[in-house]
PDB file of C-alpha atoms and ligand atoms in Angstrom:
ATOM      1  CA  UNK A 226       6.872   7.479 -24.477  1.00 86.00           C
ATOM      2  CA  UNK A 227       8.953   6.330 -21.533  1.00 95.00           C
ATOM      3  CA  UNK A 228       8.250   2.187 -21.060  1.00 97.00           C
ATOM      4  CA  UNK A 229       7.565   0.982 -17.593  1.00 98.00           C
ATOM      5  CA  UNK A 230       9.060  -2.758 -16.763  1.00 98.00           C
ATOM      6  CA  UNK A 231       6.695  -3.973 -13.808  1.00 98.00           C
ATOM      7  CA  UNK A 232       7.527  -7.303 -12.077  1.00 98.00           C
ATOM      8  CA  UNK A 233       5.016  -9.250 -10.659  1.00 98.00           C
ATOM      9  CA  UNK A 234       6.390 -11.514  -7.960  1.00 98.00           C
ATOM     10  CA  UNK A 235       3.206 -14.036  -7.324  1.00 98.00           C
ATOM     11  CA  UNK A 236       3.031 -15.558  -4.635  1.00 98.00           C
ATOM     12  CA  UNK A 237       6.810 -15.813  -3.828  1.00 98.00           C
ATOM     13  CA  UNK A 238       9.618 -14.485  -2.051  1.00 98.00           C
ATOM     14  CA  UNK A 239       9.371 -14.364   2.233  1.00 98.00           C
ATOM     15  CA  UNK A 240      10.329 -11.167   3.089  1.00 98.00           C
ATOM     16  CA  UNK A 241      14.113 -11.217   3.895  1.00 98.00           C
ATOM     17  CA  UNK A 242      14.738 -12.696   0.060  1.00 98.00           C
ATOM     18  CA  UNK A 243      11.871  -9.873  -1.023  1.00 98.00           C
ATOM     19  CA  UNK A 244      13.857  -7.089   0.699  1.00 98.00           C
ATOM     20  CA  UNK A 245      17.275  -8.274  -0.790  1.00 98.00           C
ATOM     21  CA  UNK A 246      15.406  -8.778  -4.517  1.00 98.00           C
ATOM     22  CA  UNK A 247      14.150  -5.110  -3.757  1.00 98.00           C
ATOM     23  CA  UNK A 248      17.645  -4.127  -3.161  1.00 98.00           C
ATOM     24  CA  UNK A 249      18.977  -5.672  -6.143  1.00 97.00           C
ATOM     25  CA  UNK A 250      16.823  -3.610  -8.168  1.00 97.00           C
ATOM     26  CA  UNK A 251      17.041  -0.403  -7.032  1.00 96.00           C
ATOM     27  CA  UNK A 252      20.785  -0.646  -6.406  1.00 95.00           C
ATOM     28  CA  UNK A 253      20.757  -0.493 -10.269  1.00 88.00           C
ATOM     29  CA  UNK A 254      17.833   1.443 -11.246  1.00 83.00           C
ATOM     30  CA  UNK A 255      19.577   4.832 -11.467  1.00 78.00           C
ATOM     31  CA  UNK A 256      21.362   3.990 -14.639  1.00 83.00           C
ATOM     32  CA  UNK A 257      17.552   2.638 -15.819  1.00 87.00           C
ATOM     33  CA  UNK A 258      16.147   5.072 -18.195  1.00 89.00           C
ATOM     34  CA  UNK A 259      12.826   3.608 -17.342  1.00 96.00           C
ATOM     35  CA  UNK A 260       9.879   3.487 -15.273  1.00 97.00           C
ATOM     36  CA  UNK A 261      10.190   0.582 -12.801  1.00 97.00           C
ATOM     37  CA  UNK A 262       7.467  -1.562 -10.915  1.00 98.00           C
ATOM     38  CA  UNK A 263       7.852  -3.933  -8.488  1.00 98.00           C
ATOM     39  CA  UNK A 264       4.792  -6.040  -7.153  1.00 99.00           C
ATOM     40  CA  UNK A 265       5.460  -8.625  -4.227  1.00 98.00           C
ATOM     41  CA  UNK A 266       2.879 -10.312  -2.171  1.00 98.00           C
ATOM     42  CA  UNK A 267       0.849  -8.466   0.251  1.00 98.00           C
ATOM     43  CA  UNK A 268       3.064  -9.684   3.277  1.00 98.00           C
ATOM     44  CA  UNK A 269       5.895  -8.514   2.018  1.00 98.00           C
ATOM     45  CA  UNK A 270       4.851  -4.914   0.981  1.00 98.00           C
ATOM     46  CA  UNK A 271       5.906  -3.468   3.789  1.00 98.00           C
ATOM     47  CA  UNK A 272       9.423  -4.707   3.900  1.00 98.00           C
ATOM     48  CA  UNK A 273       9.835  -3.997   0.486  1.00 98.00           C
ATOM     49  CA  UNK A 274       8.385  -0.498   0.625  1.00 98.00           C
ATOM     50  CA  UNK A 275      11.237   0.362   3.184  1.00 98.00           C
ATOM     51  CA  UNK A 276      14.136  -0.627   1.268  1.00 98.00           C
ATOM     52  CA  UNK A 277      12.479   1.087  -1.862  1.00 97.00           C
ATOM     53  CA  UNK A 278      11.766   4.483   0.075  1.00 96.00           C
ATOM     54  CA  UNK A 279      14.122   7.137  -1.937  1.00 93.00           C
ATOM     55  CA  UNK A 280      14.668   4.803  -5.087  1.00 95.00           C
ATOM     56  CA  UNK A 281      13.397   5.449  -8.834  1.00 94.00           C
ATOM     57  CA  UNK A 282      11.737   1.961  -8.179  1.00 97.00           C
ATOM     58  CA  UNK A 283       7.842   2.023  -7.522  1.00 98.00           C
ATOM     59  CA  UNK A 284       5.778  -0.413  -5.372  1.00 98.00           C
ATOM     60  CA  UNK A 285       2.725  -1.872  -6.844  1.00 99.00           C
ATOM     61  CA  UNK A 286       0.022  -4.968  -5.205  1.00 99.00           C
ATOM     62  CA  UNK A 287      -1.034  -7.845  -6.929  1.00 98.00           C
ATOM     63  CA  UNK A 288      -4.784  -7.290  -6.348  1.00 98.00           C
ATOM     64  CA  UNK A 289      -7.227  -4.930  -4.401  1.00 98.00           C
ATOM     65  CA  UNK A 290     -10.671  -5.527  -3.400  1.00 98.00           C
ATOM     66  CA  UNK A 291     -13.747  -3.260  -4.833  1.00 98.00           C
ATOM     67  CA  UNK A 292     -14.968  -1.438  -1.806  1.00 98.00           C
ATOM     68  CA  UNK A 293     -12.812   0.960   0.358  1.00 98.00           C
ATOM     69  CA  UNK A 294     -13.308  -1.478   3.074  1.00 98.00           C
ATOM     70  CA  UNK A 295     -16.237  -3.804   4.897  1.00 98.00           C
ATOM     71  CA  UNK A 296     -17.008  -7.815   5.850  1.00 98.00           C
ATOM     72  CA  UNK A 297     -14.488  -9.172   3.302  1.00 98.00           C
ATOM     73  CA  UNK A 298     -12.467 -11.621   5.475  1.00 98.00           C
ATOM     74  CA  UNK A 299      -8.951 -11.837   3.874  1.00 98.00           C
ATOM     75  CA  UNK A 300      -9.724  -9.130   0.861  1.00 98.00           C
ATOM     76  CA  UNK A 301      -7.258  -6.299   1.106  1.00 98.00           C
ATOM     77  CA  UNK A 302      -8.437  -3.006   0.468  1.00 98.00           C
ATOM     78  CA  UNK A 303      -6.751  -0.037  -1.833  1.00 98.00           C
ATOM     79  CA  UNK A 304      -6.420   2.329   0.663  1.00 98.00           C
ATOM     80  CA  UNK A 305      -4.522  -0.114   3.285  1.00 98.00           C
ATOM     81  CA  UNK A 306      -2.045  -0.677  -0.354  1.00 98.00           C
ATOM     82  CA  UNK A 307      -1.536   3.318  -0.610  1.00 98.00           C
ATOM     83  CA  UNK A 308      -1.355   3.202   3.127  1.00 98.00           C
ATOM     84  CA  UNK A 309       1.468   0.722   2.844  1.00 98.00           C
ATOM     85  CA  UNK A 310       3.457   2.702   0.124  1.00 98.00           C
ATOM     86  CA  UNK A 311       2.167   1.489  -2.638  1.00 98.00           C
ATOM     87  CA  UNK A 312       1.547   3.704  -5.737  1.00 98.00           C
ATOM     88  CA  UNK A 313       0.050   0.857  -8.485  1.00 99.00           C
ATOM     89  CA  UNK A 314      -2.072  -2.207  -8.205  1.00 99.00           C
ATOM     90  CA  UNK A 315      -2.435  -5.071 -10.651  1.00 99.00           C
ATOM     91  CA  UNK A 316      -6.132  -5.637 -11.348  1.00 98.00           C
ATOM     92  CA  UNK A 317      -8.070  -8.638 -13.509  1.00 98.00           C
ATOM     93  CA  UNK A 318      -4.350 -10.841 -13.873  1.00 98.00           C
ATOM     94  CA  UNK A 319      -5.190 -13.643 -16.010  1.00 98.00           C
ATOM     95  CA  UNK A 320      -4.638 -16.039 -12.635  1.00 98.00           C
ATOM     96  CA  UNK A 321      -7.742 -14.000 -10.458  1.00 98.00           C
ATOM     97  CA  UNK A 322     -10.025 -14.387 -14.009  1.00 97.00           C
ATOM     98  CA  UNK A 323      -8.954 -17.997 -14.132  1.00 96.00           C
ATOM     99  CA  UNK A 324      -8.939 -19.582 -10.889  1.00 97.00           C
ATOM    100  CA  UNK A 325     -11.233 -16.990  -8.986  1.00 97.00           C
ATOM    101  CA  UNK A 326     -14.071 -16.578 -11.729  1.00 97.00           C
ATOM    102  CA  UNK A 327     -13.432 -12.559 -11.637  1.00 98.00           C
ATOM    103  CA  UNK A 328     -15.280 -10.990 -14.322  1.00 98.00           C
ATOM    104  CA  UNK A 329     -14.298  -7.559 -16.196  1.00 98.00           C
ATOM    105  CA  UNK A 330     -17.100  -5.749 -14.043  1.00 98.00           C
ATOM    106  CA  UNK A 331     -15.234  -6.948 -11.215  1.00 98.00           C
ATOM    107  CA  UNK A 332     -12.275  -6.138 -12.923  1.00 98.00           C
ATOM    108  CA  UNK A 333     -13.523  -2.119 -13.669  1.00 98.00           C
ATOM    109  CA  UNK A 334     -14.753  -2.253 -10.297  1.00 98.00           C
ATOM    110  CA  UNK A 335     -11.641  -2.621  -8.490  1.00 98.00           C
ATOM    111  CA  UNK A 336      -9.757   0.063 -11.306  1.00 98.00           C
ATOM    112  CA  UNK A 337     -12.253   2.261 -10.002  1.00 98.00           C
ATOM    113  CA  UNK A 338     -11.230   1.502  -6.240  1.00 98.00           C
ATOM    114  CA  UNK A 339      -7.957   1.724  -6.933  1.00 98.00           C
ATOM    115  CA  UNK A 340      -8.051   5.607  -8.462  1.00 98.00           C
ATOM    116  CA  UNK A 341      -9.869   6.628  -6.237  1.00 98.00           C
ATOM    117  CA  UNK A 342      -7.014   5.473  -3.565  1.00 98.00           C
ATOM    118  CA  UNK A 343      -4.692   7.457  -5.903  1.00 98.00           C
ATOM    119  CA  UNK A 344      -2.920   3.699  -7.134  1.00 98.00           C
ATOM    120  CA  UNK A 345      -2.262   3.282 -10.689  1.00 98.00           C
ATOM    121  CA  UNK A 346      -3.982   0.547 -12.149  1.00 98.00           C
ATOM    122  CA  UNK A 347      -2.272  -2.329 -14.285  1.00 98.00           C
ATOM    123  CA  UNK A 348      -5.782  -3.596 -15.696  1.00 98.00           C
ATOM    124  CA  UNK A 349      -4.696  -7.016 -17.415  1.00 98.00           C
ATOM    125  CA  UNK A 350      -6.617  -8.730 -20.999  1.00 98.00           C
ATOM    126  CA  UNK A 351      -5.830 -11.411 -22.712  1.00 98.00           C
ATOM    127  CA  UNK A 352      -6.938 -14.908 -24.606  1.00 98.00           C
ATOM    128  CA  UNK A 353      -6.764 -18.197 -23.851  1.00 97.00           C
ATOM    129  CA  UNK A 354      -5.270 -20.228 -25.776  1.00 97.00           C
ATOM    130  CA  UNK A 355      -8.459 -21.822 -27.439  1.00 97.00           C
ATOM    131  CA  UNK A 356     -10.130 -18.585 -27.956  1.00 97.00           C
ATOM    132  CA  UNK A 357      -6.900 -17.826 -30.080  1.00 97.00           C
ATOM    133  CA  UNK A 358      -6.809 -21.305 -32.009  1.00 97.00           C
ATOM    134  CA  UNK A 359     -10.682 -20.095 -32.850  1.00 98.00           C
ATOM    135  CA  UNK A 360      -9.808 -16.904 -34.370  1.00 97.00           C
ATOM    136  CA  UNK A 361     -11.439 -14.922 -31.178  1.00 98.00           C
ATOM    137  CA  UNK A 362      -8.403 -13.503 -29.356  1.00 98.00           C
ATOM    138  CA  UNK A 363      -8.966  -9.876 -30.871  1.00 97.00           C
ATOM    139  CA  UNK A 364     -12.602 -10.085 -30.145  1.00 97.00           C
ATOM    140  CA  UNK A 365     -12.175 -11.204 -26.615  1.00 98.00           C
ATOM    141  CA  UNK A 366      -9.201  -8.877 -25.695  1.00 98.00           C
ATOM    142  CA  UNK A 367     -11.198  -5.861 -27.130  1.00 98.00           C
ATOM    143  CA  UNK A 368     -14.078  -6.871 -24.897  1.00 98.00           C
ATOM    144  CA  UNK A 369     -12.085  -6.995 -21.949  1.00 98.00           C
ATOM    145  CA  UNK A 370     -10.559  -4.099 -22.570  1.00 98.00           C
ATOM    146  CA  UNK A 371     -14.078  -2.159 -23.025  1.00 98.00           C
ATOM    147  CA  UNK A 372     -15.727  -3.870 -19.774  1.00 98.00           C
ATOM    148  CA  UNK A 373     -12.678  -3.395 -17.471  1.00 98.00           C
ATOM    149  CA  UNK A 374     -11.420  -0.173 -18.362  1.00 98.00           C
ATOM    150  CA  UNK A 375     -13.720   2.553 -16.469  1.00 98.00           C
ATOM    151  CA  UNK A 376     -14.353   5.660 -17.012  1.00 96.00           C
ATOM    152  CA  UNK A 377     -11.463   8.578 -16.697  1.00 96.00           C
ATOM    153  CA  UNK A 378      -9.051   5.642 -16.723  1.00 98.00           C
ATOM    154  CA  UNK A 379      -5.599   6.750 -16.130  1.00 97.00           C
ATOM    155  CA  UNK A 380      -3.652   3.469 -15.479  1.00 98.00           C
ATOM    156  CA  UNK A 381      -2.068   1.251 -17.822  1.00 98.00           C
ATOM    157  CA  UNK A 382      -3.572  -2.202 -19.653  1.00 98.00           C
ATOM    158  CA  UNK A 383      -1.382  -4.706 -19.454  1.00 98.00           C
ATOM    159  CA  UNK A 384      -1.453  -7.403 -22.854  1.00 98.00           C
ATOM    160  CA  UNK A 385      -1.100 -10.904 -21.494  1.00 98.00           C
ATOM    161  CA  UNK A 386      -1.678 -13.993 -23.215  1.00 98.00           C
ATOM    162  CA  UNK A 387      -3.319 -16.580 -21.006  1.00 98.00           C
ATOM    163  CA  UNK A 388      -1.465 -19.523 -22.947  1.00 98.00           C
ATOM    164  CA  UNK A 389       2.065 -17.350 -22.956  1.00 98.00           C
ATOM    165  CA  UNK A 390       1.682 -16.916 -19.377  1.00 97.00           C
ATOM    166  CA  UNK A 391       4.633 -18.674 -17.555  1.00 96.00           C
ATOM    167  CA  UNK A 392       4.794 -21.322 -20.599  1.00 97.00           C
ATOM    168  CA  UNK A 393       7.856 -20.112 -22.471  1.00 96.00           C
ATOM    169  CA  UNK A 394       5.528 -19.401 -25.165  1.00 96.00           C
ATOM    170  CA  UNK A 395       5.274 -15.724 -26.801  1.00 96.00           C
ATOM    171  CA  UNK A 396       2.830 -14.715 -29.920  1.00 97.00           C
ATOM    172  CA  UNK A 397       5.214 -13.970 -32.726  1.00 98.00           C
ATOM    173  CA  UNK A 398       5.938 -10.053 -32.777  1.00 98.00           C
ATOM    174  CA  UNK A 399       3.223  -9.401 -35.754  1.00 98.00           C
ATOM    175  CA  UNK A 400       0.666 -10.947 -33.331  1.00 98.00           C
ATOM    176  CA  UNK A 401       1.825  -8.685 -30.495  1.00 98.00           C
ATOM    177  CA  UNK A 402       1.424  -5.457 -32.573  1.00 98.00           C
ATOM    178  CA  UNK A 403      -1.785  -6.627 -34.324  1.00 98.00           C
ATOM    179  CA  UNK A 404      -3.313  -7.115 -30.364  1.00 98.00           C
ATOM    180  CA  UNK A 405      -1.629  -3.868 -29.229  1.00 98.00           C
ATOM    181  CA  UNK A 406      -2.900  -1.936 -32.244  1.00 98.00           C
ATOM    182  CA  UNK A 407      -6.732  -3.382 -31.244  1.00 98.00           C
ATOM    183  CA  UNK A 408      -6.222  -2.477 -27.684  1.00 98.00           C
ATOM    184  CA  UNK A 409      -5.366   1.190 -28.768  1.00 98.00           C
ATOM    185  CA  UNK A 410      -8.529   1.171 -30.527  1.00 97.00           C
ATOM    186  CA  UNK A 411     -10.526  -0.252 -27.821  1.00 97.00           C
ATOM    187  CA  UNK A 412      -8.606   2.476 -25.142  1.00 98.00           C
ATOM    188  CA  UNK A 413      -9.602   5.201 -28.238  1.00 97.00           C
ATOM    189  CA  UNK A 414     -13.381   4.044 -28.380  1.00 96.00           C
ATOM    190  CA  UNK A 415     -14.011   3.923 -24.803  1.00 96.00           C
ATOM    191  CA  UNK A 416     -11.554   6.605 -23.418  1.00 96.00           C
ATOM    192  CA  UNK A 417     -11.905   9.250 -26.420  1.00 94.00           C
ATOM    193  CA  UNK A 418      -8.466  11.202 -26.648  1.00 91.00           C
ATOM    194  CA  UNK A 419      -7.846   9.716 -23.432  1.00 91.00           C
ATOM    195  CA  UNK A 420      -7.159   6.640 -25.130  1.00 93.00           C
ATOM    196  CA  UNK A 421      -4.401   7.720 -26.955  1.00 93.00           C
ATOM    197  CA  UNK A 422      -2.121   8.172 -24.402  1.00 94.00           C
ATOM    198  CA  UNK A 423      -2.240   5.433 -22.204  1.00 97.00           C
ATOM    199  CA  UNK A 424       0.938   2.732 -21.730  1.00 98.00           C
ATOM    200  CA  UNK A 425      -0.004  -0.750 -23.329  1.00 98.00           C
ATOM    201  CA  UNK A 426       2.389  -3.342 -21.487  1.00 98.00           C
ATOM    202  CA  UNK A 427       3.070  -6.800 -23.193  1.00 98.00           C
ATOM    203  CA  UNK A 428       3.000  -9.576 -20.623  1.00 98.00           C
ATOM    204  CA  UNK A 429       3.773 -13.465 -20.802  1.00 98.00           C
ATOM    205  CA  UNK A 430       7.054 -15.055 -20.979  1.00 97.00           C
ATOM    206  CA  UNK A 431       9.044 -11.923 -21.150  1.00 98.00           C
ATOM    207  CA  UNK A 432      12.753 -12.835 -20.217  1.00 98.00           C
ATOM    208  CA  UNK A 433      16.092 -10.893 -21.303  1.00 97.00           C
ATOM    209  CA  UNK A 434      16.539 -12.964 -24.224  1.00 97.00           C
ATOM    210  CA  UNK A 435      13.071 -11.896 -25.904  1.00 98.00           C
ATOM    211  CA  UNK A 436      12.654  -8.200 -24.299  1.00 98.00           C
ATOM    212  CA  UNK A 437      14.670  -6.048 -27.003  1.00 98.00           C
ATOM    213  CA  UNK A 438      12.635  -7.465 -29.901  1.00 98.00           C
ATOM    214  CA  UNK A 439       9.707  -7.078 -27.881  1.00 98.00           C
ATOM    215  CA  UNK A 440       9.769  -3.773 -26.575  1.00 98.00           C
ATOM    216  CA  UNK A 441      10.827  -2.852 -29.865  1.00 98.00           C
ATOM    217  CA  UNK A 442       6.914  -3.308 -31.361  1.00 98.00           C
ATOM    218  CA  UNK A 443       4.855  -0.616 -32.394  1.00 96.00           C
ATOM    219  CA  UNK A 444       2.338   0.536 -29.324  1.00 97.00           C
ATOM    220  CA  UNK A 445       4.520  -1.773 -26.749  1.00 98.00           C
ATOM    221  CA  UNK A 446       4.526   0.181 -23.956  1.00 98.00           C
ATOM    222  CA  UNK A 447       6.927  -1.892 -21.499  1.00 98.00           C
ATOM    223  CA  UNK A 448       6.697  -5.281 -20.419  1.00 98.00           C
ATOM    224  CA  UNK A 449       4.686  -6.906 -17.173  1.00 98.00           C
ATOM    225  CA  UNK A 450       7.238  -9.870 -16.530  1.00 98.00           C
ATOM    226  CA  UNK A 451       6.345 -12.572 -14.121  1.00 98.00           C
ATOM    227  CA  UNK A 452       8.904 -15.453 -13.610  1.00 98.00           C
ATOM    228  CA  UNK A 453      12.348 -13.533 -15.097  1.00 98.00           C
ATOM    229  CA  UNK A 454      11.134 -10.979 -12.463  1.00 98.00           C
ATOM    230  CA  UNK A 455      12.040 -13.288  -9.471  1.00 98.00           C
ATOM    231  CA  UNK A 456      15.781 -12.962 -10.343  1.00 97.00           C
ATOM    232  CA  UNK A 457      17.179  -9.432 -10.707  1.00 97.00           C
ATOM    233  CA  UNK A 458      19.638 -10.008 -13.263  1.00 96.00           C
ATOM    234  CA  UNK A 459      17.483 -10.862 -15.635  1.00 97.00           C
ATOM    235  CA  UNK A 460      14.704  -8.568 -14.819  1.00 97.00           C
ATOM    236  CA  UNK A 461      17.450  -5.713 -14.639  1.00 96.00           C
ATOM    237  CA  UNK A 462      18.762  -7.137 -18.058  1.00 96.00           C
ATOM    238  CA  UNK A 463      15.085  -6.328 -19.483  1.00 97.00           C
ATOM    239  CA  UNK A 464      14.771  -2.860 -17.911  1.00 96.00           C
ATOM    240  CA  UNK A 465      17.862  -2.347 -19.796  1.00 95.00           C
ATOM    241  CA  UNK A 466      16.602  -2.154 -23.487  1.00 96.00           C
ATOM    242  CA  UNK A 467      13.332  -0.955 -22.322  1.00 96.00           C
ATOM    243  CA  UNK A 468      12.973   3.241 -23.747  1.00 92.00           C
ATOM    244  CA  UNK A 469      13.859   5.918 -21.311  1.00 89.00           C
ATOM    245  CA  UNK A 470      11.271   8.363 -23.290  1.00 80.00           C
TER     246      UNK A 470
HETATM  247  P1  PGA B 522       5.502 -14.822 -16.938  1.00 62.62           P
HETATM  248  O1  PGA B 522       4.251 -14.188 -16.210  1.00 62.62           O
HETATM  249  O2  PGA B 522       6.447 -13.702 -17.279  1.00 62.62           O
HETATM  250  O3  PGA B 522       6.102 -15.777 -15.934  1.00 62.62           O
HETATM  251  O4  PGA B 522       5.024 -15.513 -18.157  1.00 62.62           O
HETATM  252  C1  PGA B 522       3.706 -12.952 -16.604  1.00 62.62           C
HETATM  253  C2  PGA B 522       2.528 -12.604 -15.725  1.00 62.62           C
HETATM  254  O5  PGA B 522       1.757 -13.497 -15.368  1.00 62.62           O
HETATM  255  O6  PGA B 522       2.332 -11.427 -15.350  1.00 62.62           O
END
């Protein structure tokens, strides 16, 4: 199966340094055998979808709201990110679970918005790092996986520990197919044959240095990167080893 490297930007980049990233990257991404993801902040969607018009290089948010739209001052909703040019949304990242209480419903909720807007969903799981230290993380991951996957899910899940997350940190490669094997079990149990199919990204510290060894593991389906993503050398440099099929 072809891997997808999605970057998720976070809340950085104004847009002339967003449109020149963007350029970066799909100057290059020809020669990528890959599937290629690029997520900026909402403001600088638009800037970004015109310098990615034509490329190999797809244009994802970083969150959607539920409903198609309403009363939700500052919520963004999925159609305005199709609208824009997007074609993926990440859903559930560990940062909206942590700091904005989302819960998996939530989580399935906005998957659900997002299909129906056409996006593909990047659905995100993963433990803390105290859930792991008390022998939960397969637990918790497989219930996150089985409340915020909906029904008919066609996106991706995206593997993230919370403690790996920015920190330098990544679960030895055992760990990471262990967790990817449960998830395909989960996907199997909720989805059916459905399951089967579906691309399991590892996220959390990916950089160049770690992504050929992790790409590499059984059920790895590509890589969601956050900080290596900002510079696109290095995200380029990951995108490189990643399998073209
Ligand atoms: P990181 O972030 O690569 O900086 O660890 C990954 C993510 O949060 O998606």
């Amino acid at each position: 199966m072809r891997q997808l490297v999605a970057g998720n930007w976070k809340m950085h980049k104004l847009r002339g340094p967003a449109a020149a990233l963007a350029r970066a990257i799909a100057a290059d991404s020809p020669v990528l055998g890959c599937d290629l993801l690029i997520c900026p902040p909402f403001t600088a969607l638009a800037a970004v979808a015109a310098v990615l018009r034509g490329s190999r290089v797809a244009l994802g948010a970083q969150d959607c709201h539920a409903a198609e739209s309403g009363a939700f001052t500052g919520d963004i909703a999925a159609p305005m990110l199709a609208d824009i040019g997007c074609s993926a949304v990440i859903v559930g990242h560990s940062e909206r679970r942590q700091y904005y209480g989302e819960t998996s419903a939530q989580v399935r909720a906005k998957a659900v918005a997002a299909a129906a807007a056409a996006l593909m969903a990047v659905v995100c799981v993963g433990e803390s790092e105290a859930e792991r230290d008390a022998g939960r993380a397969a637990e918790v991951v497989r219930a996150q996986v089985m409340e915020s996957v909906p029904d008919g899910f066609e996106g991706v899940v995206a593997y993230e520990p919370v403690w790996a997350i920015g920190t330098g940190r990544t679960p030895t490669l055992d760990d990471v197919a262990a967790m990817h094997a449960a998830i395909r079990q989960a996907l199997r149990h909720r989805l059916g044959l459905d399951g089967a199919g579906l691309r399991i990204l590892y996220g959390g510290s990916v950089k160049a240095q770690n992504a050929a060894a992790l790409l590499a593991v059984p059920e790895v389906g590509g890589a969601l990167v956050g900080g290596a993503s900002l510079d696109s050398g290095e995200f380029l440099r990951i995108a490189a080893v990643a399998r073209r099929g």
